Coordinates of C-alpha atoms and ligand atoms in Angstrom, one line a residue:
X246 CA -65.3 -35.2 -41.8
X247 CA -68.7 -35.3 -42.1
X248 CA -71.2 -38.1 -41.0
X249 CA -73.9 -36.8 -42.8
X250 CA -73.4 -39.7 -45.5
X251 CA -76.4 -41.2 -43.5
X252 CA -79.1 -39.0 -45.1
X253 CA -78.5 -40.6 -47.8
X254 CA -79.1 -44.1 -47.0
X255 CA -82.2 -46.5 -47.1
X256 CA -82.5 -49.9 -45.3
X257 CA -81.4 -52.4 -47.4
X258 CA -83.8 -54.9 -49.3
X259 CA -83.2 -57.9 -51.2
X260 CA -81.3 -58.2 -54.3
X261 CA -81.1 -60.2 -57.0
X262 CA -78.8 -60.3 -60.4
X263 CA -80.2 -61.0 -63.8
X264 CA -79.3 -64.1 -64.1
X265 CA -81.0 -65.5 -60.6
X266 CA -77.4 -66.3 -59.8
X267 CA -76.5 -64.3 -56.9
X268 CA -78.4 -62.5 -54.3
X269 CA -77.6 -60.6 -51.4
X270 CA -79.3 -58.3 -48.5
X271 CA -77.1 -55.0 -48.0
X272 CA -77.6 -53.9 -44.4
X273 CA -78.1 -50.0 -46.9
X274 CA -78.9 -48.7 -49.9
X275 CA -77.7 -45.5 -50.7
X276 CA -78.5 -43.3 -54.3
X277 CA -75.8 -41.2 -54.8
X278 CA -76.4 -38.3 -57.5
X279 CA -73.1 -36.9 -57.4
X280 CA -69.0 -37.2 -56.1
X281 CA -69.5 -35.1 -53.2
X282 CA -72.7 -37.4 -52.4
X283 CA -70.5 -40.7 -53.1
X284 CA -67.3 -39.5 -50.9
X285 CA -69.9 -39.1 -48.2
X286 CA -71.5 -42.7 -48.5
X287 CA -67.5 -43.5 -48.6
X288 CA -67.1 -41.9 -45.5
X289 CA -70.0 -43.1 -43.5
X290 CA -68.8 -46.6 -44.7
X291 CA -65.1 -46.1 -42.9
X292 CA -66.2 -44.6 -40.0
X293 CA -69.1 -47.3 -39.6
X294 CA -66.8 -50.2 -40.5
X295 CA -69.3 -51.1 -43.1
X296 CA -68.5 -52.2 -46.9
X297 CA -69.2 -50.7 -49.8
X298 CA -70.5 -52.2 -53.6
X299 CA -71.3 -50.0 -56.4
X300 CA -73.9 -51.4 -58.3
X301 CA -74.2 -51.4 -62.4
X302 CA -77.1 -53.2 -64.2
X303 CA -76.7 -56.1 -62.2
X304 CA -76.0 -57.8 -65.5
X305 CA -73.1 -59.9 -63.9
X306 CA -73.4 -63.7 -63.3
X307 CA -70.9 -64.1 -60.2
X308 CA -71.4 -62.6 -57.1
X309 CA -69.2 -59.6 -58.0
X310 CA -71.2 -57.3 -57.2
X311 CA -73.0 -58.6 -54.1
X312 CA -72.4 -57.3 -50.6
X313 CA -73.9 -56.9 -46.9
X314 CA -72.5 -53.7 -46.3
X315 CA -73.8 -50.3 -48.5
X316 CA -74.8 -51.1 -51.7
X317 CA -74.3 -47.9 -54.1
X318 CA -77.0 -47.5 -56.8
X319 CA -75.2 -45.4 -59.3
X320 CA -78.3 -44.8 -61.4
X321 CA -78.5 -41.4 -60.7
X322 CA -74.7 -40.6 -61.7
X323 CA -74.9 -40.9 -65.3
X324 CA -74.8 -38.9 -68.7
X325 CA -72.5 -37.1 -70.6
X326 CA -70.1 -34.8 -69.1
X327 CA -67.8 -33.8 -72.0
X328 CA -66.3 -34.3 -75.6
X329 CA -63.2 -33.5 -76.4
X330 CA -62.6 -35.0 -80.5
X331 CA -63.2 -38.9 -79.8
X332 CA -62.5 -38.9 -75.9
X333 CA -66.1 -38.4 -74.5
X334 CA -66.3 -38.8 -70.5
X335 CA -69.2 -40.3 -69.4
X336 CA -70.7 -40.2 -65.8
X337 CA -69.9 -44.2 -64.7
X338 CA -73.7 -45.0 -64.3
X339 CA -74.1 -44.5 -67.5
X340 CA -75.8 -47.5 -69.2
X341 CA -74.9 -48.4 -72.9
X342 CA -78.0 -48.4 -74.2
X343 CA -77.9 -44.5 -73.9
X344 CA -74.5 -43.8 -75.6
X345 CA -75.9 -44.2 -79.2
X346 CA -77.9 -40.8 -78.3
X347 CA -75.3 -39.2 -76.3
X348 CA -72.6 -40.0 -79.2
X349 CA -74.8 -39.3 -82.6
X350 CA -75.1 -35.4 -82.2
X351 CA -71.1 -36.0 -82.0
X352 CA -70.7 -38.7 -85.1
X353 CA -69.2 -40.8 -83.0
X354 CA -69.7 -44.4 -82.1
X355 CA -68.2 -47.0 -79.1
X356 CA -65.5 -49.2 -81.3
X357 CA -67.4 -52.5 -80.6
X358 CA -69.8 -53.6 -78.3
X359 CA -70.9 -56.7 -76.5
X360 CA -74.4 -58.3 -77.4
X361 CA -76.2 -56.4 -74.9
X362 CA -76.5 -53.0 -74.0
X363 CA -78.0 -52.8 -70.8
X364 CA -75.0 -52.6 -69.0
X365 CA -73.2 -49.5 -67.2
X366 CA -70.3 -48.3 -68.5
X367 CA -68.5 -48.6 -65.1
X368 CA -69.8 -52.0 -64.3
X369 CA -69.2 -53.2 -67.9
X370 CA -66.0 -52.3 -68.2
X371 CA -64.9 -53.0 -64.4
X372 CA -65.6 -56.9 -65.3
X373 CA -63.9 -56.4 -68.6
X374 CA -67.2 -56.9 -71.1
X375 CA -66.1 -57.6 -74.4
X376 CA -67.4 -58.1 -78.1
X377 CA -65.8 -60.2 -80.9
X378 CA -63.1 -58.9 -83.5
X379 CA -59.8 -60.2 -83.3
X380 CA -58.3 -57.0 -84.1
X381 CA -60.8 -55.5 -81.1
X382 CA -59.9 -55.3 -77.6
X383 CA -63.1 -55.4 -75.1
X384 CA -64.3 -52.1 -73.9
X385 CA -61.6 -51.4 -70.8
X386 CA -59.2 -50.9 -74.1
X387 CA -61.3 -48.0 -75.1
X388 CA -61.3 -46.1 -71.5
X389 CA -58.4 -43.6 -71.5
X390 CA -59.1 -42.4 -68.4
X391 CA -61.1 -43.1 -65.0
X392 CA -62.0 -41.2 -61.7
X393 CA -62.2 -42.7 -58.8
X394 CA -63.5 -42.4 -55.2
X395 CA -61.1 -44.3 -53.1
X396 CA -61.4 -45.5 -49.8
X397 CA -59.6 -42.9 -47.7
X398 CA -62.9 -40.4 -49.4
X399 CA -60.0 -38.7 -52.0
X400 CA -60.8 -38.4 -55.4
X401 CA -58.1 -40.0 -57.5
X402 CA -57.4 -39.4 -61.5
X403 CA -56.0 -42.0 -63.6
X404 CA -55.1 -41.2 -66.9
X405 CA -51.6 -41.3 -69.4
X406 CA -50.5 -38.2 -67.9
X407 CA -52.0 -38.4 -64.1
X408 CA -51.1 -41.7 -61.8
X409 CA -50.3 -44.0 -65.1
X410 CA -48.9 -46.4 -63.1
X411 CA -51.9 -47.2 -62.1
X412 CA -53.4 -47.7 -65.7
X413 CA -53.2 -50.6 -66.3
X414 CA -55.5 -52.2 -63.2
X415 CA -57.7 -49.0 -63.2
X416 CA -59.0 -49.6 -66.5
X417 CA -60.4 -52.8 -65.3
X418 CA -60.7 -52.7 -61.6
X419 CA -63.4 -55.6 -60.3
X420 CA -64.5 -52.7 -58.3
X421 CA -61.9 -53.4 -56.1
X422 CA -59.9 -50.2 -56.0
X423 CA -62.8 -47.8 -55.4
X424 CA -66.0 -46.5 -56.9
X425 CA -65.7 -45.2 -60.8
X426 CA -67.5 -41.8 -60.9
X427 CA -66.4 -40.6 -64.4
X428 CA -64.9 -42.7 -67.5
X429 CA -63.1 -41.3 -70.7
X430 CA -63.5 -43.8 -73.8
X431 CA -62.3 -43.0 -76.6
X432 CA -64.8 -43.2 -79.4
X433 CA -64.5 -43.9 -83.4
X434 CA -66.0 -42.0 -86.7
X435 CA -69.6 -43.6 -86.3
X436 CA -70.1 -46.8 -88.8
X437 CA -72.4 -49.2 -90.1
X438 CA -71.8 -52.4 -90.2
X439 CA -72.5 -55.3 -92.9
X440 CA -74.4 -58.4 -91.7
X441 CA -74.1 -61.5 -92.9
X442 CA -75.5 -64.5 -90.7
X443 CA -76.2 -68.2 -91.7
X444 CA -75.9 -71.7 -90.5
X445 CA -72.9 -73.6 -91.9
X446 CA -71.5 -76.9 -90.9
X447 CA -69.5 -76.6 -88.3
X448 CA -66.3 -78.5 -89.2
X449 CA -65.9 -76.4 -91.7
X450 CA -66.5 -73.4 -89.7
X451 CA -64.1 -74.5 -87.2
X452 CA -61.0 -75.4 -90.1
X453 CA -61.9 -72.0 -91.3
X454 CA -61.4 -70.3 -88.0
X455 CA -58.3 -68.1 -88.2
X456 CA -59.3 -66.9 -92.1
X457 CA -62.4 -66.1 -90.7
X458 CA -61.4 -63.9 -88.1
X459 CA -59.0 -62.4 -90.1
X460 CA -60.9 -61.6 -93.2
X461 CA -64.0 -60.4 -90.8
X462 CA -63.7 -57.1 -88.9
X463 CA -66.1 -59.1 -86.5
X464 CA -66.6 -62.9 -86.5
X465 CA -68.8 -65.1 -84.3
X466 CA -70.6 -68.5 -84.1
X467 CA -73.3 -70.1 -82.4
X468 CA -72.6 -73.9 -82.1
X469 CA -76.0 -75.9 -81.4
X470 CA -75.0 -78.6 -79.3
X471 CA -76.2 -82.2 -80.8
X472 CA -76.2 -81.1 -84.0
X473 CA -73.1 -80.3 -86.8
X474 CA -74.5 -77.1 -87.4
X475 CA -73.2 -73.8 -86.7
X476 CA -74.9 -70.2 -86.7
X477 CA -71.8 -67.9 -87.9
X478 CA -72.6 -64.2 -87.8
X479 CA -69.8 -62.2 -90.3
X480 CA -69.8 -58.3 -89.5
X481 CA -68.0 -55.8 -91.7
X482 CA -67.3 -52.3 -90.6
X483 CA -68.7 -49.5 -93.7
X484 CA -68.4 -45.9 -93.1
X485 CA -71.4 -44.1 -92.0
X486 CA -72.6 -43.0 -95.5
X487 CA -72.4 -46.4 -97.4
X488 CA -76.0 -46.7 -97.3
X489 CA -78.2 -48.3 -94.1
X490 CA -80.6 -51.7 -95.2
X491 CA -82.0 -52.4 -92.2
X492 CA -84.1 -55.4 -91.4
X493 CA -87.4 -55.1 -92.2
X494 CA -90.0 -54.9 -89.7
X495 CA -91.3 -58.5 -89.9
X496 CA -87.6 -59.9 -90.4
X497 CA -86.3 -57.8 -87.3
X498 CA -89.2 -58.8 -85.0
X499 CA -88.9 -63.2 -86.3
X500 CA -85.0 -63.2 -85.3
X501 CA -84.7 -61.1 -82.8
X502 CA -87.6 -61.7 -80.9
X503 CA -90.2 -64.3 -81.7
X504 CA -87.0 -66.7 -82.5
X505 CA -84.4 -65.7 -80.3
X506 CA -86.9 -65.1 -76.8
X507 CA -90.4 -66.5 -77.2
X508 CA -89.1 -69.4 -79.4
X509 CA -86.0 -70.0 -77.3
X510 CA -88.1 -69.7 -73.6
X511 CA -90.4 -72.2 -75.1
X512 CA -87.6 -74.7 -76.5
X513 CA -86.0 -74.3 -73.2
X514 CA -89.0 -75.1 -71.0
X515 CA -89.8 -78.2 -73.3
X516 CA -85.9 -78.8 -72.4
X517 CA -86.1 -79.3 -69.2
X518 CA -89.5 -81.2 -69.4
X519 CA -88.7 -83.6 -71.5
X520 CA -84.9 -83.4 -71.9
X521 CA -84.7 -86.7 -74.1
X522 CA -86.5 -84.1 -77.0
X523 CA -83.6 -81.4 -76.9
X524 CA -81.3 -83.1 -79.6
X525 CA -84.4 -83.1 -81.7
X526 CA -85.4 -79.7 -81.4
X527 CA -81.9 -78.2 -81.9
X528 CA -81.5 -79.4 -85.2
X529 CA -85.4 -78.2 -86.0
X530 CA -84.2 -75.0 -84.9
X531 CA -81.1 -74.6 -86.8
X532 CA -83.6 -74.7 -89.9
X533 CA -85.2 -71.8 -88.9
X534 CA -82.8 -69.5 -87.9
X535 CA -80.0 -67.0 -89.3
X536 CA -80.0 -66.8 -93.3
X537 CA -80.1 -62.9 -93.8
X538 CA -78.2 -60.2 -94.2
X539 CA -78.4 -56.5 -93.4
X540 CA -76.3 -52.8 -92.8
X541 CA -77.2 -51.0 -89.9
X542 CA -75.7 -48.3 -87.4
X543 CA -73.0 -50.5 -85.2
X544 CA -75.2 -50.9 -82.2
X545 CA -78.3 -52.5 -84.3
X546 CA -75.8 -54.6 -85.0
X547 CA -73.8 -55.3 -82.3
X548 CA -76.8 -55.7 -79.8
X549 CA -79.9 -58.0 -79.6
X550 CA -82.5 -58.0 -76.7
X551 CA -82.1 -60.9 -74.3
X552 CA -85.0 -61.4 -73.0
X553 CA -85.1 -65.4 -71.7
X554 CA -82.9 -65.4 -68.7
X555 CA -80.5 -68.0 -68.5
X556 CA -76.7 -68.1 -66.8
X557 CA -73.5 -68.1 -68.6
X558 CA -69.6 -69.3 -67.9
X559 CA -67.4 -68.3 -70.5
X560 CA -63.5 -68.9 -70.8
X561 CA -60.7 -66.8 -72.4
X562 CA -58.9 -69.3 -74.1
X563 CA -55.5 -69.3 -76.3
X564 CA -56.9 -68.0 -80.3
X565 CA -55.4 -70.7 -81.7
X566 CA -56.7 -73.5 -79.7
X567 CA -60.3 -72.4 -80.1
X568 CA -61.3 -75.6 -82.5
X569 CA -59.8 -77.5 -80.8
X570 CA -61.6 -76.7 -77.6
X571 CA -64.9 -76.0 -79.3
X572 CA -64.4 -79.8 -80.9
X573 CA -64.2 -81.8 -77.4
X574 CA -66.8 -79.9 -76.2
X575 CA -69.2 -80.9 -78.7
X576 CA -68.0 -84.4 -78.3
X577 CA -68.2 -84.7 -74.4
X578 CA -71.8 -83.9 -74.5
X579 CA -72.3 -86.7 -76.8
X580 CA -70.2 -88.5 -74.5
X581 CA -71.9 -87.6 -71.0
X582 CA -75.3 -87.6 -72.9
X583 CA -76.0 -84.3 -71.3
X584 CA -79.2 -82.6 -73.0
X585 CA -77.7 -78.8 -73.7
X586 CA -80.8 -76.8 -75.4
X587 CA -78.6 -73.4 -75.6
X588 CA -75.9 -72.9 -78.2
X589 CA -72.0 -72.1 -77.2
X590 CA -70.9 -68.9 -78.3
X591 CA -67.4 -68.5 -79.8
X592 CA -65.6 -65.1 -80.1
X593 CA -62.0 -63.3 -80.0
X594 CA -60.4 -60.3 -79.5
X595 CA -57.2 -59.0 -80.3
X596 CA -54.2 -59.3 -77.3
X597 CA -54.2 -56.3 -74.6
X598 CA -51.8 -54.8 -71.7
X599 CA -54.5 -54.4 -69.1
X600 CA -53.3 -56.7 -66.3
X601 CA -56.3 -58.4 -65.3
X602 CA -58.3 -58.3 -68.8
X603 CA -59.1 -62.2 -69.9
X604 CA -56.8 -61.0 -73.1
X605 CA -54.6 -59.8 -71.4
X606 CA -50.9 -60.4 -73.1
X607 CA -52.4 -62.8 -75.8
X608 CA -54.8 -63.1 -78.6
X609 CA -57.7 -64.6 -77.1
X610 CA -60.6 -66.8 -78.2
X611 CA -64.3 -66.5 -76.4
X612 CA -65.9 -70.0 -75.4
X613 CA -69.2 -69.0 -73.5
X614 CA -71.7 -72.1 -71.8
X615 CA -75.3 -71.1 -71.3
X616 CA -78.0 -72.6 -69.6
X617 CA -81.4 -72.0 -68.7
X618 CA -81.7 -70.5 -65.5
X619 CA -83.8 -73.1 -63.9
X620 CA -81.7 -75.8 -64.7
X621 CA -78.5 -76.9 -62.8
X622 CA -75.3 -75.7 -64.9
X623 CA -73.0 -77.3 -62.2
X624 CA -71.9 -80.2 -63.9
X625 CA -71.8 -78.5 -67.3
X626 CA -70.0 -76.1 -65.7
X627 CA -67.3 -77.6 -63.9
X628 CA -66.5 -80.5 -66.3
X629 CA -66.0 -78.0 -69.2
X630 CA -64.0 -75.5 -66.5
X631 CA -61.3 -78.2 -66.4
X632 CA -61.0 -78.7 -70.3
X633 CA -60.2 -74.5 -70.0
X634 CA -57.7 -74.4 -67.8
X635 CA -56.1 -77.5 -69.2
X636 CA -55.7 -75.5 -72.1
X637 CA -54.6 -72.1 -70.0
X638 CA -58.1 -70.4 -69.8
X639 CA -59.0 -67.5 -68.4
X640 CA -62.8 -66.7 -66.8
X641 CA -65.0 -64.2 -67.8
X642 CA -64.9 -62.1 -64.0
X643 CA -68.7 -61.4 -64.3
X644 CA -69.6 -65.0 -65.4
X645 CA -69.6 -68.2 -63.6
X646 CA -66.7 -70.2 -62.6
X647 CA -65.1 -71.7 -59.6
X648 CA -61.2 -70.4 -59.6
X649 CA -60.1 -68.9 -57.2
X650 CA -57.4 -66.8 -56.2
X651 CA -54.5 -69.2 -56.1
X652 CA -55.3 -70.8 -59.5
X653 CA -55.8 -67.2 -61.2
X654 CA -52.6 -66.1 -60.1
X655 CA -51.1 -68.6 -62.1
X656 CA -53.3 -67.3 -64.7
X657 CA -51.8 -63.6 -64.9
X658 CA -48.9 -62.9 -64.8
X659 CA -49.5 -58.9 -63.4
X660 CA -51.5 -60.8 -60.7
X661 CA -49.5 -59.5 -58.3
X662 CA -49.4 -56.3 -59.5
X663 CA -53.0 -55.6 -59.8
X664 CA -53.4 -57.1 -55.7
X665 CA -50.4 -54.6 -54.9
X666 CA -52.3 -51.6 -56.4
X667 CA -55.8 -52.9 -53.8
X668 CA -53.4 -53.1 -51.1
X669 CA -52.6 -49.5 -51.9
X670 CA -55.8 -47.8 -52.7
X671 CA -58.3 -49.9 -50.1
X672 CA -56.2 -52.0 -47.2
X673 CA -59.2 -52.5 -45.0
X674 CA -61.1 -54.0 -47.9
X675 CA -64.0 -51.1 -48.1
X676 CA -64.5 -51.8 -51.3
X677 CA -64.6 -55.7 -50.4
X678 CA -66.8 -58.8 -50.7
X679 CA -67.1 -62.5 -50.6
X680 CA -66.2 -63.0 -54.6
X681 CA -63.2 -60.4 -54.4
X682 CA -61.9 -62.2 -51.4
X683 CA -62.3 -65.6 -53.3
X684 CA -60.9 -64.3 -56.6
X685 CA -58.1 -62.2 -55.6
X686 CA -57.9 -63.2 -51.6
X687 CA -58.6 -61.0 -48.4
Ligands
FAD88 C1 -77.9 -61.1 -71.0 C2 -76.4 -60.8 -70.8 C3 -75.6 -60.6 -71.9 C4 -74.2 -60.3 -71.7 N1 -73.4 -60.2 -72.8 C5 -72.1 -60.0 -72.6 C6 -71.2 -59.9 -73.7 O1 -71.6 -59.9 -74.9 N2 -69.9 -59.7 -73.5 C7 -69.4 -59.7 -72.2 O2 -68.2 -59.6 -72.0 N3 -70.2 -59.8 -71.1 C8 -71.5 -59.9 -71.3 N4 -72.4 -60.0 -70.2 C9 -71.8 -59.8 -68.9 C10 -71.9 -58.4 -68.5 O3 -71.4 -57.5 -69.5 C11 -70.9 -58.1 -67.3 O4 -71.2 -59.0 -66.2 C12 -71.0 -56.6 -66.8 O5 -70.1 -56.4 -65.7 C13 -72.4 -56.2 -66.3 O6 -72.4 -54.8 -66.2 P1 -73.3 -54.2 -65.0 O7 -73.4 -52.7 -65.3 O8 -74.6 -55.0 -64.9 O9 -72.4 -54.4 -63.7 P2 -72.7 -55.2 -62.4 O10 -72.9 -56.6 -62.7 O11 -73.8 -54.5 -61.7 O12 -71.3 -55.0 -61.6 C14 -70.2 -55.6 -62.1 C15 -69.0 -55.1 -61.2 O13 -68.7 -53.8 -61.5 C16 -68.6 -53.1 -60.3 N5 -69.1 -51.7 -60.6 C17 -70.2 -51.3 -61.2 N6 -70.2 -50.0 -61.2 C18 -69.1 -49.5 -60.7 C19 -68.5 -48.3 -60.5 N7 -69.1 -47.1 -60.9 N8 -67.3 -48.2 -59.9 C20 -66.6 -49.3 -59.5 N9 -67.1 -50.5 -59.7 C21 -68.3 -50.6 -60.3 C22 -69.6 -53.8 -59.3 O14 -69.3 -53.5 -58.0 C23 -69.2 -55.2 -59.7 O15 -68.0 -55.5 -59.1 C24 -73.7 -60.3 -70.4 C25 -74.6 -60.4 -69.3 C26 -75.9 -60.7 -69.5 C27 -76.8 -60.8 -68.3

């Protein structure tokens, strides 16, 4: 074994997510361009008794992806590496933003998509990132296959016909079982799809909920808290050729950016000035938002620049108990007269049999809590974290929440499974860190 894995590190220097929620100092840094380059940086690791942490886009709000050992910057291992009909493998560092480039010379499109795309394919679906669509699991469903570098330095293939077993935690890993190198999703016919977004009230929204998501290939809704007005975004899949009507130029730039960043980082500076102004100001905004519809490619759709940094906890909840949720939130606000300037996003997805997906074994509802990210979300937070698990919920693994391992296992019922598999594939925790040890023990 070689210890050349050393040329390839740089001191370490701080770090920061997106969010301003986490931040470590690795003791390295190393930029690994391909698998041989990785299993080296593995191998130093073991033989130094250091840790290792791939890194995505840093788009996570927990401190998954924080470490003081090496962190891996897997910027440099990305692209596409093959198509085979719709299973395309992609390098792992792969962000989404450049699939719509990769996949177009091949007609072919990611099923659904979160609201971002700045996220790498590895680190989105190692958290397990998800969209809306109750007939749409989140993007671990799509992988069919992985690669990964484990911590003994072998190279380990996962698919339907090579280690199955190991499937169903692979797919969605918390980069706990090793580093992702290569990913095979498999990709649809590419689509447009049909917008339609406007504010409606939101009691009837809410008594509408399960013929909404049924009737609507993708469903979501903004609620704005201290106001009865909801921002409901309808989505309807049309093959390619059904004709694009894209928002205009104008339209495009007063939604998506003037409203939904410079408008938003201005409402939420005035926020936390003057709190006592925010019920105000929501319902001003609800006038001037949503209204339109459009057809565009699925990721036009699917994705809007975030540009106002804020941090998020969102809860996998029961589908059917989403109203009811969504409905004493709104009224505990009222009730704690918290001033909340960001709406609650509410989503779904259709059941899956990944073990440690937030849908995992039932069809699931999306409850996601934003705040600015100057202000303190820890009472928000935490008060609306107990009316979740009251009802069974499950958190988002790259957003905020305060479980912890005993609580989750309760939570999952392949818990123990998925911990079996780590004890497996890395028993000196390599692949380690403070978050992992919290949310799945040492
Ligand atoms: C503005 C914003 C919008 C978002 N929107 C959504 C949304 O719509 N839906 C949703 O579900 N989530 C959403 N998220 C959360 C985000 O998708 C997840 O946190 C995702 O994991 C971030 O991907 P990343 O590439 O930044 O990974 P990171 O945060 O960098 O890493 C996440 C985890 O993946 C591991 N990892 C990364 N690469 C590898 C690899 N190659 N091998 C093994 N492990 C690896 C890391 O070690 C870490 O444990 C959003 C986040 C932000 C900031």
């Amino acid at each position: 074994m070689t210890l050349s894995g050393s040329r390839l590190l740089q001191p370490g220097t701080p770090w920061q997510n997106w969010g301003r929620s986490a931040s470590d100092h690795p003791k390295h840094v190393a930029r690994p361009s391909n698998v041989d380059e990785v299993i080296e940086v593995v191998d130093f690791a073991r033989t130094h008794g250091l840790t290792v942490k791939p890194i995505g886009a840093g788009h996570s709000f927990t401190a998954i992806a924080a470490t003081t050992g090496i962190r891996l910057d897997l910027d440099a291992v990305d692209g596409l590496i093959s198509v085979d009909g719709p299973l395309v493998t992609l390098a792992a560092g792969t962000n989404l933003h450049q699939l719509p480039a990769l996949l177009a010379p091949h007609g072919l499109a990611l099923a659904n998509m979160g609201d971002i795309d700045r996220q790498t394919i590895g680190g989105a679906t190692s958290t397990g990132t998800h969209g809306t669509g109750s007939a749409f699991g989140g993007l671990a469903t799509q992988l069919r296959a992985v690669t990964l570098v484990t911590a003994d330095g072998g190279v380990l293939r996962v698919s339907e016909t090579e280690n199955a077993a190991l499937l169903p935690a692979a797919r969605l890993g918390l980069g706990a079982l090793g580093v992702l190198v290569d990913v095979t999703i498999e990709c649809v016919p590419a689509f447009l799809l049909s917008a339609v977004e406007r504010p409606e009230p939101m009691a009837a929204v809410l008594d509408n909920w399960h013929d909404a998501t049924a009737a609507t290939d993708h469903f979501e809704f903004y609620v704005w808290p201290h106001t009865d007005t909801v921002l409901s975004k309808y989505n309807t899949r049309l093959p390619i050729d059904a004709g694009r009507r894209p928002v205009g130029r104008f339209a495009g730039w007063w939604e998506d950016e003037f409203m939904s960043n410079s408008v938003l980082a201005a409402k939420l500076e005035l926020g936390r000035a003057l709190p006592g102004l925010t019920p105000a100001v929501n319902r001003f905004a609800t006038r001037l938002v949503g209204d339109r519809s459009y057809t565009d490619v699925s990721h036009e759709v699917f994705v809007s620049p975030r540009r106002t940094r804020f941090v998020e906890m969102e809860y996998a909840v029961p589908f059917d108990a989403v109203p009811e949720i969504v409905r004493e939130i709104h009224a505990l606000i009222e009730r704690r007269r918290w001033k909340i300037s960001f709406p609650i996003e509410v989503r779904s997805a259709a059941a899956d049999d990944l073990w440690l997906s937030t849908a995992s074994g039932r069809r699931t509802g999306y409850i996601a809590l934003h705040r600015y990210h100057r202000e303190d979300p820890a009472e928000y937070f935490r008060t609306i974290e107990q009316i979740m698990q009251t009802h069974g919920g499950r958190p988002h693994w790259g957003k905020m929440h305060n479980r912890d391992a005993e609580s989750l296992r309760a939570a999952y019922p392949r818990f123990d499974d998925f911990v079996a598999v780590r004890d497996r594939l890395d028993p000196d925790r390599l692949f380690g860190n403070a978050y992992l040890e919290r949310v799945l023990g040492a």
